[in-house]
mmCIF file of N, CA and C and ligand atoms in Angstrom:
data_model
loop_
_atom_site.group_PDB
_atom_site.id
_atom_site.type_symbol
_atom_site.label_atom_id
_atom_site.label_comp_id
_atom_site.label_asym_id
_atom_site.label_seq_id
_atom_site.Cartn_x
_atom_site.Cartn_y
_atom_site.Cartn_z
ATOM 1 N N UNK W 1 99.528 -95.808 -135.626
ATOM 2 C CA UNK W 1 100.712 -94.737 -135.051
ATOM 3 C C UNK W 1 102.168 -94.771 -136.004
ATOM 4 N N UNK W 2 101.583 -93.645 -135.792
ATOM 5 C CA UNK W 2 103.140 -92.865 -136.768
ATOM 6 C C UNK W 2 104.466 -92.815 -136.080
ATOM 7 N N UNK W 3 105.509 -92.912 -136.720
ATOM 8 C CA UNK W 3 106.671 -93.264 -135.973
ATOM 9 C C UNK W 3 107.265 -92.023 -135.651
ATOM 10 N N UNK W 4 106.573 -91.085 -135.408
ATOM 11 C CA UNK W 4 107.158 -89.372 -134.033
ATOM 12 C C UNK W 4 106.695 -90.638 -133.071
ATOM 13 N N UNK W 5 104.847 -90.956 -133.269
ATOM 14 C CA UNK W 5 104.632 -91.157 -132.678
ATOM 15 C C UNK W 5 105.117 -92.215 -131.029
ATOM 16 N N UNK W 6 105.408 -93.803 -132.315
ATOM 17 C CA UNK W 6 106.419 -94.170 -131.740
ATOM 18 C C UNK W 6 107.553 -93.577 -130.602
ATOM 19 N N UNK W 7 108.528 -92.714 -131.258
ATOM 20 C CA UNK W 7 109.531 -92.089 -130.994
ATOM 21 C C UNK W 7 108.892 -91.575 -129.487
ATOM 22 N N UNK W 8 108.321 -91.014 -129.898
ATOM 23 C CA UNK W 8 108.081 -90.378 -127.989
ATOM 24 C C UNK W 8 107.250 -91.184 -127.408
ATOM 25 N N UNK W 9 107.088 -92.109 -127.732
ATOM 26 C CA UNK W 9 106.326 -93.249 -126.711
ATOM 27 C C UNK W 9 107.734 -93.726 -126.143
ATOM 28 N N UNK W 10 108.384 -94.063 -126.977
ATOM 29 C CA UNK W 10 109.361 -94.001 -126.412
ATOM 30 C C UNK W 10 110.686 -93.932 -125.623
ATOM 31 N N UNK W 11 110.214 -93.042 -125.812
ATOM 32 C CA UNK W 11 111.398 -91.914 -124.863
ATOM 33 C C UNK W 11 110.896 -91.846 -123.257
ATOM 34 N N UNK W 12 109.221 -91.994 -123.297
ATOM 35 C CA UNK W 12 108.628 -91.827 -121.823
ATOM 36 C C UNK W 12 109.326 -93.226 -121.375
ATOM 37 N N UNK W 13 109.480 -93.938 -121.992
ATOM 38 C CA UNK W 13 110.119 -95.676 -121.250
ATOM 39 C C UNK W 13 111.019 -95.675 -119.729
ATOM 40 N N UNK W 14 110.922 -96.301 -119.098
ATOM 41 C CA UNK W 14 112.103 -95.332 -118.223
ATOM 42 C C UNK W 14 112.935 -96.652 -118.699
ATOM 43 N N UNK W 15 114.344 -96.602 -118.241
ATOM 44 C CA UNK W 15 115.229 -97.228 -119.426
ATOM 45 C C UNK W 15 116.109 -98.092 -117.929
ATOM 46 N N UNK W 16 116.277 -99.291 -117.972
ATOM 47 C CA UNK W 16 117.128 -99.377 -117.017
ATOM 48 C C UNK W 16 118.489 -99.621 -116.736
ATOM 49 N N UNK W 17 119.088 -99.460 -115.473
ATOM 50 C CA UNK W 17 120.759 -98.865 -115.552
ATOM 51 C C UNK W 17 120.814 -97.070 -115.733
ATOM 52 N N UNK W 18 119.874 -96.665 -115.890
ATOM 53 C CA UNK W 18 119.293 -94.881 -115.377
ATOM 54 C C UNK W 18 119.678 -94.674 -114.834
ATOM 55 N N UNK W 19 119.451 -94.849 -113.383
ATOM 56 C CA UNK W 19 119.079 -94.546 -112.690
ATOM 57 C C UNK W 19 120.002 -93.058 -111.929
ATOM 58 N N UNK W 20 119.255 -92.128 -111.845
ATOM 59 C CA UNK W 20 120.077 -90.926 -111.125
ATOM 60 C C UNK W 20 120.273 -90.768 -110.211
ATOM 61 N N UNK W 21 120.966 -89.409 -109.706
ATOM 62 C CA UNK W 21 121.013 -89.396 -108.221
ATOM 63 C C UNK W 21 119.901 -89.642 -107.086
ATOM 64 N N UNK W 22 118.928 -89.953 -107.491
ATOM 65 C CA UNK W 22 118.076 -90.523 -106.464
ATOM 66 C C UNK W 22 117.809 -91.112 -106.118
ATOM 67 N N UNK W 23 118.595 -92.254 -106.637
ATOM 68 C CA UNK W 23 118.880 -93.480 -106.553
ATOM 69 C C UNK W 23 118.742 -93.864 -104.702
ATOM 70 N N UNK W 24 118.237 -94.786 -104.191
ATOM 71 C CA UNK W 24 118.291 -94.922 -102.791
ATOM 72 C C UNK W 24 119.161 -95.747 -102.344
ATOM 73 N N UNK W 25 119.882 -95.618 -101.441
ATOM 74 C CA UNK W 25 120.361 -96.196 -100.194
ATOM 75 C C UNK W 25 120.267 -97.547 -99.805
ATOM 76 N N UNK W 26 121.160 -98.148 -98.909
ATOM 77 C CA UNK W 26 120.662 -99.218 -98.171
ATOM 78 C C UNK W 26 120.858 -98.685 -96.764
ATOM 79 N N UNK W 27 119.202 -98.768 -96.143
ATOM 80 C CA UNK W 27 119.889 -98.294 -94.546
ATOM 81 C C UNK W 27 121.242 -99.673 -94.456
ATOM 82 N N UNK W 28 121.681 -98.423 -92.715
ATOM 83 C CA UNK W 28 122.675 -99.533 -92.085
ATOM 84 C C UNK W 28 123.644 -99.334 -93.027
ATOM 85 N N UNK W 29 125.354 -100.352 -92.411
ATOM 86 C CA UNK W 29 126.126 -100.331 -92.597
ATOM 87 C C UNK W 29 126.910 -100.932 -94.450
ATOM 88 N N UNK W 30 125.814 -101.227 -94.884
ATOM 89 C CA UNK W 30 125.908 -102.015 -96.250
ATOM 90 C C UNK W 30 126.573 -103.286 -96.419
ATOM 91 N N UNK W 31 127.920 -103.170 -97.144
ATOM 92 C CA UNK W 31 128.658 -104.734 -96.726
ATOM 93 C C UNK W 31 130.247 -103.711 -96.485
ATOM 94 N N UNK W 32 130.198 -102.629 -95.809
ATOM 95 C CA UNK W 32 131.364 -101.537 -95.292
ATOM 96 C C UNK W 32 131.810 -102.440 -94.131
ATOM 97 N N UNK W 33 133.161 -102.178 -94.166
ATOM 98 C CA UNK W 33 134.054 -103.223 -92.525
ATOM 99 C C UNK W 33 134.030 -102.587 -91.294
ATOM 100 N N UNK W 34 134.879 -103.183 -90.424
ATOM 101 C CA UNK W 34 135.459 -101.963 -89.755
ATOM 102 C C UNK W 34 136.969 -101.791 -90.212
ATOM 103 N N UNK W 35 136.983 -100.911 -89.680
ATOM 104 C CA UNK W 35 137.994 -100.051 -89.591
ATOM 105 C C UNK W 35 138.125 -98.824 -90.822
ATOM 106 N N UNK W 36 136.216 -98.711 -91.924
ATOM 107 C CA UNK W 36 136.174 -97.767 -92.773
ATOM 108 C C UNK W 36 135.683 -97.096 -92.364
ATOM 109 N N UNK W 37 136.035 -95.593 -93.750
ATOM 110 C CA UNK W 37 136.531 -94.256 -92.826
ATOM 111 C C UNK W 37 134.399 -94.372 -93.181
ATOM 112 N N UNK W 38 133.897 -93.775 -92.451
ATOM 113 C CA UNK W 38 132.440 -92.885 -92.321
ATOM 114 C C UNK W 38 132.201 -91.186 -93.025
ATOM 115 N N UNK W 39 132.941 -90.603 -92.054
ATOM 116 C CA UNK W 39 133.003 -89.316 -92.200
ATOM 117 C C UNK W 39 134.581 -88.333 -91.407
ATOM 118 N N UNK W 40 134.675 -87.243 -90.916
ATOM 119 C CA UNK W 40 135.697 -86.396 -90.673
ATOM 120 C C UNK W 40 134.532 -86.443 -89.296
ATOM 121 N N UNK W 41 135.123 -86.803 -88.023
ATOM 122 C CA UNK W 41 134.301 -86.091 -87.189
ATOM 123 C C UNK W 41 133.998 -84.664 -86.955
ATOM 124 N N UNK W 42 134.979 -83.305 -88.071
ATOM 125 C CA UNK W 42 134.609 -82.356 -88.009
ATOM 126 C C UNK W 42 132.857 -81.595 -89.079
ATOM 127 N N UNK W 43 132.881 -82.997 -89.470
ATOM 128 C CA UNK W 43 131.503 -83.027 -90.879
ATOM 129 C C UNK W 43 130.137 -83.194 -90.232
ATOM 130 N N UNK W 44 130.285 -83.897 -89.086
ATOM 131 C CA UNK W 44 129.024 -84.639 -87.615
ATOM 132 C C UNK W 44 129.280 -82.596 -86.831
ATOM 133 N N UNK W 45 127.905 -81.769 -87.193
ATOM 134 C CA UNK W 45 128.139 -81.277 -86.119
ATOM 135 C C UNK W 45 127.348 -81.491 -85.007
ATOM 136 N N UNK W 46 128.251 -81.187 -83.521
ATOM 137 C CA UNK W 46 128.030 -81.250 -82.711
ATOM 138 C C UNK W 46 126.845 -80.552 -82.090
ATOM 139 N N UNK W 47 125.425 -80.869 -81.749
ATOM 140 C CA UNK W 47 124.359 -80.891 -80.906
ATOM 141 C C UNK W 47 123.408 -81.775 -82.286
ATOM 142 N N UNK W 48 124.172 -82.414 -83.636
ATOM 143 C CA UNK W 48 122.991 -81.704 -84.640
ATOM 144 C C UNK W 48 123.595 -83.446 -85.361
ATOM 145 N N UNK W 49 123.696 -83.651 -86.476
ATOM 146 C CA UNK W 49 123.821 -85.245 -86.810
ATOM 147 C C UNK W 49 124.758 -85.067 -88.671
ATOM 148 N N UNK W 50 124.303 -85.908 -89.269
ATOM 149 C CA UNK W 50 124.735 -85.769 -90.880
ATOM 150 C C UNK W 50 124.070 -87.545 -91.469
ATOM 151 N N UNK W 51 123.546 -87.444 -92.141
ATOM 152 C CA UNK W 51 123.140 -88.928 -93.505
ATOM 153 C C UNK W 51 124.643 -89.012 -94.027
ATOM 154 N N UNK W 52 125.301 -90.394 -93.867
ATOM 155 C CA UNK W 52 126.591 -90.258 -94.604
ATOM 156 C C UNK W 52 125.727 -91.769 -95.397
ATOM 157 N N UNK W 53 127.107 -91.924 -96.438
ATOM 158 C CA UNK W 53 126.960 -93.284 -97.722
ATOM 159 C C UNK W 53 128.157 -93.469 -96.720
ATOM 160 N N UNK W 54 128.081 -94.638 -96.705
ATOM 161 C CA UNK W 54 129.240 -95.894 -96.482
ATOM 162 C C UNK W 54 129.645 -96.470 -98.002
ATOM 163 N N UNK W 55 131.249 -96.560 -97.663
ATOM 164 C CA UNK W 55 131.309 -97.291 -98.504
ATOM 165 C C UNK W 55 130.709 -98.468 -99.494
ATOM 166 N N UNK W 56 130.475 -99.791 -98.485
ATOM 167 C CA UNK W 56 129.973 -99.997 -98.992
ATOM 168 C C UNK W 56 128.054 -99.960 -98.924
ATOM 169 N N UNK W 57 127.582 -98.921 -99.647
ATOM 170 C CA UNK W 57 126.045 -99.037 -100.451
ATOM 171 C C UNK W 57 124.926 -98.563 -98.901
ATOM 172 N N UNK W 58 125.615 -98.916 -98.109
ATOM 173 C CA UNK W 58 124.746 -98.101 -97.344
ATOM 174 C C UNK W 58 124.618 -96.921 -96.856
ATOM 175 N N UNK W 59 123.741 -96.827 -95.877
ATOM 176 C CA UNK W 59 123.400 -94.700 -94.875
ATOM 177 C C UNK W 59 123.951 -94.990 -94.141
ATOM 178 N N UNK W 60 124.249 -94.374 -93.100
ATOM 179 C CA UNK W 60 124.543 -94.055 -92.138
ATOM 180 C C UNK W 60 124.221 -92.460 -91.733
ATOM 181 N N UNK W 61 123.127 -92.936 -90.394
ATOM 182 C CA UNK W 61 122.990 -91.680 -89.352
ATOM 183 C C UNK W 61 124.416 -91.038 -88.654
ATOM 184 N N UNK W 62 124.693 -89.877 -88.877
ATOM 185 C CA UNK W 62 125.581 -89.824 -87.624
ATOM 186 C C UNK W 62 125.585 -88.871 -86.737
ATOM 187 N N UNK W 63 126.147 -88.846 -85.581
ATOM 188 C CA UNK W 63 125.158 -87.515 -84.663
ATOM 189 C C UNK W 63 126.152 -87.583 -83.602
ATOM 190 N N UNK W 64 126.063 -86.028 -82.955
ATOM 191 C CA UNK W 64 127.155 -85.634 -82.338
ATOM 192 C C UNK W 64 126.444 -85.685 -81.097
ATOM 193 N N UNK W 65 126.070 -86.070 -79.785
ATOM 194 C CA UNK W 65 124.926 -85.402 -79.148
ATOM 195 C C UNK W 65 126.155 -84.574 -77.587
ATOM 196 N N UNK W 66 126.653 -84.657 -78.117
ATOM 197 C CA UNK W 66 127.779 -83.766 -77.217
ATOM 198 C C UNK W 66 129.377 -83.592 -77.858
ATOM 199 N N UNK W 67 130.064 -82.894 -78.102
ATOM 200 C CA UNK W 67 132.184 -82.562 -78.716
ATOM 201 C C UNK W 67 133.064 -84.468 -78.902
ATOM 202 N N UNK W 68 133.173 -84.342 -78.138
ATOM 203 C CA UNK W 68 133.406 -85.469 -77.142
ATOM 204 C C UNK W 68 132.741 -87.058 -78.088
ATOM 205 N N UNK W 69 131.524 -87.083 -77.921
ATOM 206 C CA UNK W 69 130.688 -88.378 -78.452
ATOM 207 C C UNK W 69 130.310 -88.098 -79.820
ATOM 208 N N UNK W 70 130.487 -89.435 -80.594
ATOM 209 C CA UNK W 70 129.864 -89.483 -82.215
ATOM 210 C C UNK W 70 128.931 -91.041 -81.692
ATOM 211 N N UNK W 71 127.619 -91.024 -82.454
ATOM 212 C CA UNK W 71 126.705 -91.775 -82.353
ATOM 213 C C UNK W 71 126.370 -91.943 -83.885
ATOM 214 N N UNK W 72 126.332 -93.631 -84.076
ATOM 215 C CA UNK W 72 125.673 -94.019 -85.535
ATOM 216 C C UNK W 72 124.634 -94.565 -85.729
ATOM 217 N N UNK W 73 123.302 -94.491 -86.222
ATOM 218 C CA UNK W 73 122.507 -94.789 -86.002
ATOM 219 C C UNK W 73 121.481 -96.164 -87.751
ATOM 220 N N UNK W 74 121.127 -97.009 -87.712
ATOM 221 C CA UNK W 74 120.598 -96.633 -88.450
ATOM 222 C C UNK W 74 119.145 -96.355 -89.237
ATOM 223 N N UNK W 75 118.973 -95.496 -90.227
ATOM 224 C CA UNK W 75 118.608 -93.706 -90.777
ATOM 225 C C UNK W 75 117.227 -94.984 -90.544
ATOM 226 N N UNK W 76 116.792 -95.931 -90.854
ATOM 227 C CA UNK W 76 114.757 -96.417 -90.767
ATOM 228 C C UNK W 76 114.602 -96.518 -90.316
ATOM 229 N N UNK W 77 113.592 -95.787 -90.391
ATOM 230 C CA UNK W 77 112.317 -95.864 -89.234
ATOM 231 C C UNK W 77 111.523 -96.641 -89.201
ATOM 232 N N UNK W 78 111.291 -97.270 -87.746
ATOM 233 C CA UNK W 78 111.108 -98.130 -87.051
ATOM 234 C C UNK W 78 109.288 -98.934 -87.531
ATOM 235 N N UNK W 79 108.903 -97.679 -88.235
ATOM 236 C CA UNK W 79 107.478 -97.849 -88.040
ATOM 237 C C UNK W 79 107.501 -98.675 -89.572
ATOM 238 N N UNK W 80 108.012 -97.683 -90.177
ATOM 239 C CA UNK W 80 107.542 -98.431 -91.625
ATOM 240 C C UNK W 80 108.709 -98.221 -93.097
ATOM 241 N N UNK W 81 109.903 -97.716 -92.332
ATOM 242 C CA UNK W 81 111.027 -97.510 -92.710
ATOM 243 C C UNK W 81 111.122 -96.207 -93.588
ATOM 244 N N UNK W 82 111.123 -94.707 -92.931
ATOM 245 C CA UNK W 82 111.303 -93.992 -93.635
ATOM 246 C C UNK W 82 113.284 -93.960 -93.577
ATOM 247 N N UNK W 83 113.692 -92.761 -93.995
ATOM 248 C CA UNK W 83 115.163 -92.713 -94.018
ATOM 249 C C UNK W 83 114.825 -90.908 -93.316
ATOM 250 N N UNK W 84 115.004 -91.507 -91.414
ATOM 251 C CA UNK W 84 114.914 -90.451 -90.859
ATOM 252 C C UNK W 84 115.844 -89.417 -91.197
ATOM 253 N N UNK W 85 115.265 -87.748 -90.387
ATOM 254 C CA UNK W 85 116.636 -86.405 -90.508
ATOM 255 C C UNK W 85 117.148 -86.091 -89.646
ATOM 256 N N UNK W 86 118.204 -86.023 -89.862
ATOM 257 C CA UNK W 86 119.548 -85.862 -88.699
ATOM 258 C C UNK W 86 118.840 -84.865 -87.096
ATOM 259 N N UNK W 87 119.471 -84.649 -86.796
ATOM 260 C CA UNK W 87 118.793 -84.425 -85.187
ATOM 261 C C UNK W 87 118.473 -82.296 -85.755
ATOM 262 N N UNK W 88 117.687 -82.073 -85.115
ATOM 263 C CA UNK W 88 117.234 -80.293 -84.823
ATOM 264 C C UNK W 88 116.704 -80.910 -83.615
ATOM 265 N N UNK W 89 117.134 -79.512 -83.161
ATOM 266 C CA UNK W 89 116.717 -78.957 -81.482
ATOM 267 C C UNK W 89 116.569 -80.479 -80.285
ATOM 268 N N UNK W 90 118.085 -81.650 -81.011
ATOM 269 C CA UNK W 90 117.240 -82.234 -80.028
ATOM 270 C C UNK W 90 116.983 -83.121 -80.372
ATOM 271 N N UNK W 91 116.684 -82.975 -81.180
ATOM 272 C CA UNK W 91 115.702 -84.229 -81.617
ATOM 273 C C UNK W 91 115.236 -85.181 -83.529
ATOM 274 N N UNK W 92 115.993 -85.825 -83.684
ATOM 275 C CA UNK W 92 115.829 -86.879 -84.473
ATOM 276 C C UNK W 92 113.966 -86.936 -84.990
ATOM 277 N N UNK W 93 113.954 -86.760 -86.547
ATOM 278 C CA UNK W 93 112.368 -87.070 -86.559
ATOM 279 C C UNK W 93 112.093 -87.373 -88.004
ATOM 280 N N UNK W 94 111.235 -88.176 -87.964
ATOM 281 C CA UNK W 94 110.872 -88.586 -89.172
ATOM 282 C C UNK W 94 110.203 -88.491 -89.732
ATOM 283 N N UNK W 95 110.270 -87.495 -91.780
ATOM 284 C CA UNK W 95 109.608 -86.948 -92.311
ATOM 285 C C UNK W 95 107.615 -87.809 -92.506
ATOM 286 N N UNK W 96 107.362 -88.792 -92.909
ATOM 287 C CA UNK W 96 106.634 -89.254 -92.360
ATOM 288 C C UNK W 96 105.409 -88.843 -91.946
ATOM 289 N N UNK W 97 105.606 -89.928 -90.693
ATOM 290 C CA UNK W 97 104.495 -89.915 -89.405
ATOM 291 C C UNK W 97 105.439 -89.132 -87.773
ATOM 292 N N UNK W 98 105.979 -88.430 -88.240
ATOM 293 C CA UNK W 98 107.302 -87.433 -87.113
ATOM 294 C C UNK W 98 106.898 -87.984 -86.321
ATOM 295 N N UNK W 99 107.248 -89.501 -85.897
ATOM 296 C CA UNK W 99 108.253 -90.211 -84.710
ATOM 297 C C UNK W 99 109.296 -89.081 -84.257
ATOM 298 N N UNK W 100 109.680 -89.453 -83.351
ATOM 299 C CA UNK W 100 110.763 -88.291 -82.772
ATOM 300 C C UNK W 100 111.723 -89.227 -81.834
ATOM 301 N N UNK W 101 113.307 -89.230 -81.941
ATOM 302 C CA UNK W 101 113.756 -90.087 -81.409
ATOM 303 C C UNK W 101 115.333 -89.368 -80.798
ATOM 304 N N UNK W 102 115.939 -90.203 -79.785
ATOM 305 C CA UNK W 102 116.748 -89.879 -78.827
ATOM 306 C C UNK W 102 118.072 -89.603 -79.743
ATOM 307 N N UNK W 103 119.093 -88.087 -80.749
ATOM 308 C CA UNK W 103 120.301 -88.483 -81.121
ATOM 309 C C UNK W 103 120.820 -88.753 -80.029
ATOM 310 N N UNK W 104 121.427 -89.124 -78.790
ATOM 311 C CA UNK W 104 122.001 -89.776 -78.063
ATOM 312 C C UNK W 104 121.721 -91.317 -78.102
ATOM 313 N N UNK W 105 121.018 -91.676 -78.073
ATOM 314 C CA UNK W 105 120.251 -93.419 -77.809
ATOM 315 C C UNK W 105 119.695 -93.589 -78.994
ATOM 316 N N UNK W 106 119.454 -93.084 -79.675
ATOM 317 C CA UNK W 106 118.434 -93.688 -81.190
ATOM 318 C C UNK W 106 117.215 -94.124 -80.297
ATOM 319 N N UNK W 107 116.445 -94.092 -78.725
ATOM 320 C CA UNK W 107 114.980 -94.476 -78.655
ATOM 321 C C UNK W 107 114.164 -93.468 -78.904
ATOM 322 N N UNK W 108 113.003 -94.104 -78.883
ATOM 323 C CA UNK W 108 111.629 -93.165 -79.553
ATOM 324 C C UNK W 108 111.697 -92.654 -78.019
ATOM 325 N N UNK W 109 111.126 -91.677 -78.730
ATOM 326 C CA UNK W 109 110.442 -90.061 -78.003
ATOM 327 C C UNK W 109 109.250 -89.808 -78.431
ATOM 328 N N UNK W 110 108.350 -90.226 -79.560
ATOM 329 C CA UNK W 110 107.450 -90.238 -79.758
ATOM 330 C C UNK W 110 107.032 -91.403 -80.823
ATOM 331 N N UNK W 111 106.019 -91.851 -80.695
ATOM 332 C CA UNK W 111 105.384 -92.328 -82.185
ATOM 333 C C UNK W 111 105.096 -91.000 -83.124
ATOM 334 N N UNK W 112 104.729 -92.545 -84.025
ATOM 335 C CA UNK W 112 103.945 -94.677 -83.930
ATOM 336 C C UNK W 112 105.836 -94.869 -84.161
ATOM 337 N N UNK W 113 106.538 -94.536 -83.790
ATOM 338 C CA UNK W 113 107.673 -96.095 -83.620
ATOM 339 C C UNK W 113 107.355 -96.617 -82.995
ATOM 340 N N UNK W 114 107.586 -97.972 -83.073
ATOM 341 C CA UNK W 114 107.159 -99.335 -81.820
ATOM 342 C C UNK W 114 107.932 -98.969 -81.008
ATOM 343 N N UNK W 115 109.153 -98.656 -81.108
ATOM 344 C CA UNK W 115 111.273 -98.631 -81.053
ATOM 345 C C UNK W 115 111.832 -97.514 -80.870
ATOM 346 N N UNK W 116 112.876 -96.913 -80.873
ATOM 347 C CA UNK W 116 113.759 -96.832 -81.460
ATOM 348 C C UNK W 116 115.368 -97.022 -82.511
ATOM 349 N N UNK W 117 115.870 -96.189 -82.707
ATOM 350 C CA UNK W 117 116.793 -96.109 -83.876
ATOM 351 C C UNK W 117 117.660 -98.071 -83.558
ATOM 352 N N UNK W 118 118.336 -98.508 -84.535
ATOM 353 C CA UNK W 118 118.959 -99.660 -84.500
ATOM 354 C C UNK W 118 120.522 -99.285 -84.457
ATOM 355 N N UNK W 119 121.374 -99.292 -83.053
ATOM 356 C CA UNK W 119 122.198 -98.486 -83.272
ATOM 357 C C UNK W 119 123.783 -99.573 -84.166
ATOM 358 N N UNK W 120 124.540 -98.625 -84.447
ATOM 359 C CA UNK W 120 125.390 -99.403 -85.254
ATOM 360 C C UNK W 120 126.946 -98.506 -84.686
ATOM 361 N N UNK W 121 127.879 -99.552 -84.165
ATOM 362 C CA UNK W 121 128.629 -99.237 -83.310
ATOM 363 C C UNK W 121 130.160 -98.396 -84.376
ATOM 364 N N UNK W 122 130.238 -97.638 -83.813
ATOM 365 C CA UNK W 122 131.638 -96.548 -84.320
ATOM 366 C C UNK W 122 132.643 -96.298 -83.396
ATOM 367 N N UNK W 123 133.665 -95.883 -84.103
ATOM 368 C CA UNK W 123 134.628 -94.912 -83.272
ATOM 369 C C UNK W 123 135.587 -94.070 -84.138
ATOM 370 N N UNK W 124 135.770 -92.910 -82.758
ATOM 371 C CA UNK W 124 136.726 -92.272 -84.192
ATOM 372 C C UNK W 124 138.319 -92.695 -83.230
ATOM 373 N N UNK W 125 139.246 -92.243 -84.630
ATOM 374 C CA UNK W 125 139.953 -92.828 -84.732
ATOM 375 C C UNK W 125 140.765 -91.541 -85.454
ATOM 376 N N UNK W 126 141.699 -90.463 -84.073
ATOM 377 C CA UNK W 126 142.259 -89.458 -84.535
ATOM 378 C C UNK W 126 141.223 -88.843 -85.424
ATOM 379 N N UNK W 127 141.104 -88.078 -86.408
ATOM 380 C CA UNK W 127 140.221 -87.271 -86.876
ATOM 381 C C UNK W 127 138.738 -88.164 -87.595
ATOM 382 N N UNK W 128 138.928 -88.549 -87.780
ATOM 383 C CA UNK W 128 137.501 -90.032 -88.555
ATOM 384 C C UNK W 128 136.654 -90.820 -88.012
ATOM 385 N N UNK W 129 135.830 -91.320 -87.614
ATOM 386 C CA UNK W 129 134.528 -91.433 -87.821
ATOM 387 C C UNK W 129 134.461 -92.644 -88.931
ATOM 388 N N UNK W 130 134.408 -93.992 -87.849
ATOM 389 C CA UNK W 130 134.744 -94.965 -88.876
ATOM 390 C C UNK W 130 134.079 -96.588 -87.847
ATOM 391 N N UNK W 131 133.918 -97.045 -88.724
ATOM 392 C CA UNK W 131 132.894 -98.145 -88.885
ATOM 393 C C UNK W 131 133.561 -99.418 -87.320
ATOM 394 N N UNK W 132 133.278 -99.649 -86.464
ATOM 395 C CA UNK W 132 134.052 -100.027 -85.529
ATOM 396 C C UNK W 132 133.632 -101.861 -85.669
HETATM 397 S S1 FES U 1 107.507 -94.073 -91.445
HETATM 398 FE FE1 FES U 1 108.920 -92.837 -89.508
HETATM 399 S S2 FES U 1 106.883 -92.665 -88.050
HETATM 400 FE FE2 FES U 1 106.349 -93.490 -89.752
#
């Protein structure tokens, strides 16, 4: 092995601490505390939703089934843990095996998921969605 081969090989090794923006968030609130801001209400589209990073290193799915209601769910699919997609056409879907969930309740609509998404309590304070 010459010097060039050695350097190229080293460059291909993963380097600890060099995580990129693709680093996975922990599904759920993480270490966020009650009152922590999650998003502006206006950032959650009526009839849709958005994945948000929590101040505690977690990730939640916020949905807004109607103008006056904001819900939050742990986005981990109960089947095998894939992060579900925000709702479109009235349904939250899992990209891995296509389970579907109700954006208002998190209840499973189509399997193979054995149950619904776990709801996380949130409330609206003025114009923000905060952890309850
Ligand atoms: S991981 Fe979501 S349906 Fe299988």
